[in-house]
Amino acid sequence: MPDLAQQRIRFIAELHEVFLVNKGFGAFAYVSINDVLALFDLYLASGEPAKHIINRYVHSI
């Protein structure tokens, strides 16, 4: 499996976990897959750690 695909899977798993802990439901109860993929692209472009991007995003919803 390509590295980018593995990175995307880890990102989505982390996003799901943060939603679960903070909101009580997984990410896809709140956002669409298109939103998640756009967030992943933002993460790649930003150079910030995934944790920062994810926490900021989850707390904005």
PDB file of C-alpha atoms in Angstrom:
ATOM      1  CA  MET A   1       0.000   0.000   0.000  1.00  0.00           C
ATOM      2  CA  PRO A   2       1.415   3.430  -0.906  1.00  0.00           C
ATOM      3  CA  ASP A   3       2.675   5.630   1.918  1.00  0.00           C
ATOM      4  CA  LEU A   4       0.096   8.341   1.146  1.00  0.00           C
ATOM      5  CA  ALA A   5      -2.744   5.824   1.534  1.00  0.00           C
ATOM      6  CA  GLN A   6      -1.347   4.646   4.875  1.00  0.00           C
ATOM      7  CA  GLN A   7      -0.976   8.236   6.032  1.00  0.00           C
ATOM      8  CA  ARG A   8      -4.595   8.956   5.023  1.00  0.00           C
ATOM      9  CA  ILE A   9      -5.832   5.897   6.931  1.00  0.00           C
ATOM     10  CA  ARG A  10      -3.942   6.961  10.075  1.00  0.00           C
ATOM     11  CA  PHE A  11      -5.305  10.506   9.748  1.00  0.00           C
ATOM     12  CA  ILE A  12      -8.900   9.300   9.405  1.00  0.00           C
ATOM     13  CA  ALA A  13      -8.493   6.920  12.362  1.00  0.00           C
ATOM     14  CA  GLU A  14      -7.144   9.751  14.511  1.00  0.00           C
ATOM     15  CA  LEU A  15      -9.931  12.074  13.373  1.00  0.00           C
ATOM     16  CA  HIS A  16     -12.524   9.416  14.203  1.00  0.00           C
ATOM     17  CA  GLU A  17     -11.018   8.915  17.673  1.00  0.00           C
ATOM     18  CA  VAL A  18     -11.014  12.643  18.471  1.00  0.00           C
ATOM     19  CA  PHE A  19     -14.644  12.947  17.377  1.00  0.00           C
ATOM     20  CA  LEU A  20     -15.557   9.910  19.472  1.00  0.00           C
ATOM     21  CA  VAL A  21     -13.893  11.262  22.601  1.00  0.00           C
ATOM     22  CA  ASN A  22     -15.172  14.831  22.231  1.00  0.00           C
ATOM     23  CA  LYS A  23     -18.582  14.383  20.638  1.00  0.00           C
ATOM     24  CA  GLY A  24     -19.614  10.834  21.534  1.00  0.00           C
ATOM     25  CA  PHE A  25     -19.876   9.672  17.921  1.00  0.00           C
ATOM     26  CA  GLY A  26     -17.381   8.994  15.154  1.00  0.00           C
ATOM     27  CA  ALA A  27     -16.386  11.514  12.517  1.00  0.00           C
ATOM     28  CA  PHE A  28     -18.831  10.332   9.877  1.00  0.00           C
ATOM     29  CA  ALA A  29     -21.773  11.095  12.144  1.00  0.00           C
ATOM     30  CA  TYR A  30     -20.822  14.772  11.730  1.00  0.00           C
ATOM     31  CA  VAL A  31     -18.990  15.202   8.433  1.00  0.00           C
ATOM     32  CA  SER A  32     -18.915  13.652   4.985  1.00  0.00           C
ATOM     33  CA  ILE A  33     -16.025  11.750   3.469  1.00  0.00           C
ATOM     34  CA  ASN A  34     -15.478  14.717   1.143  1.00  0.00           C
ATOM     35  CA  ASP A  35     -15.018  16.990   4.175  1.00  0.00           C
ATOM     36  CA  VAL A  36     -12.541  14.518   5.675  1.00  0.00           C
ATOM     37  CA  LEU A  37     -10.525  14.281   2.467  1.00  0.00           C
ATOM     38  CA  ALA A  38     -10.469  18.081   2.173  1.00  0.00           C
ATOM     39  CA  LEU A  39      -9.225  18.262   5.769  1.00  0.00           C
ATOM     40  CA  PHE A  40      -6.541  15.699   4.953  1.00  0.00           C
ATOM     41  CA  ASP A  41      -5.406  17.805   1.985  1.00  0.00           C
ATOM     42  CA  LEU A  42      -5.304  20.865   4.267  1.00  0.00           C
ATOM     43  CA  TYR A  43      -3.187  18.890   6.722  1.00  0.00           C
ATOM     44  CA  LEU A  44      -0.725  17.874   4.007  1.00  0.00           C
ATOM     45  CA  ALA A  45      -0.401  21.446   2.748  1.00  0.00           C
ATOM     46  CA  SER A  46      -0.096  23.014   6.198  1.00  0.00           C
ATOM     47  CA  GLY A  47       2.936  21.180   7.541  1.00  0.00           C
ATOM     48  CA  GLU A  48       1.310  21.194  10.985  1.00  0.00           C
ATOM     49  CA  PRO A  49       0.974  18.028  13.054  1.00  0.00           C
ATOM     50  CA  ALA A  50      -2.236  16.119  12.359  1.00  0.00           C
ATOM     51  CA  LYS A  51      -3.235  16.433  16.020  1.00  0.00           C
ATOM     52  CA  HIS A  52      -3.379  20.255  15.781  1.00  0.00           C
ATOM     53  CA  ILE A  53      -5.421  20.272  12.581  1.00  0.00           C
ATOM     54  CA  ILE A  54      -7.813  17.627  13.890  1.00  0.00           C
ATOM     55  CA  ASN A  55      -8.356  19.179  17.317  1.00  0.00           C
ATOM     56  CA  ARG A  56      -8.984  22.617  15.832  1.00  0.00           C
ATOM     57  CA  TYR A  57     -11.447  21.138  13.327  1.00  0.00           C
ATOM     58  CA  VAL A  58     -13.374  19.003  15.832  1.00  0.00           C
ATOM     59  CA  HIS A  59     -13.722  21.893  18.267  1.00  0.00           C
ATOM     60  CA  SER A  60     -15.059  24.119  15.471  1.00  0.00           C
ATOM     61  CA  ILE A  61     -18.018  21.779  14.926  1.00  0.00           C
TER      62      ILE A  61
END
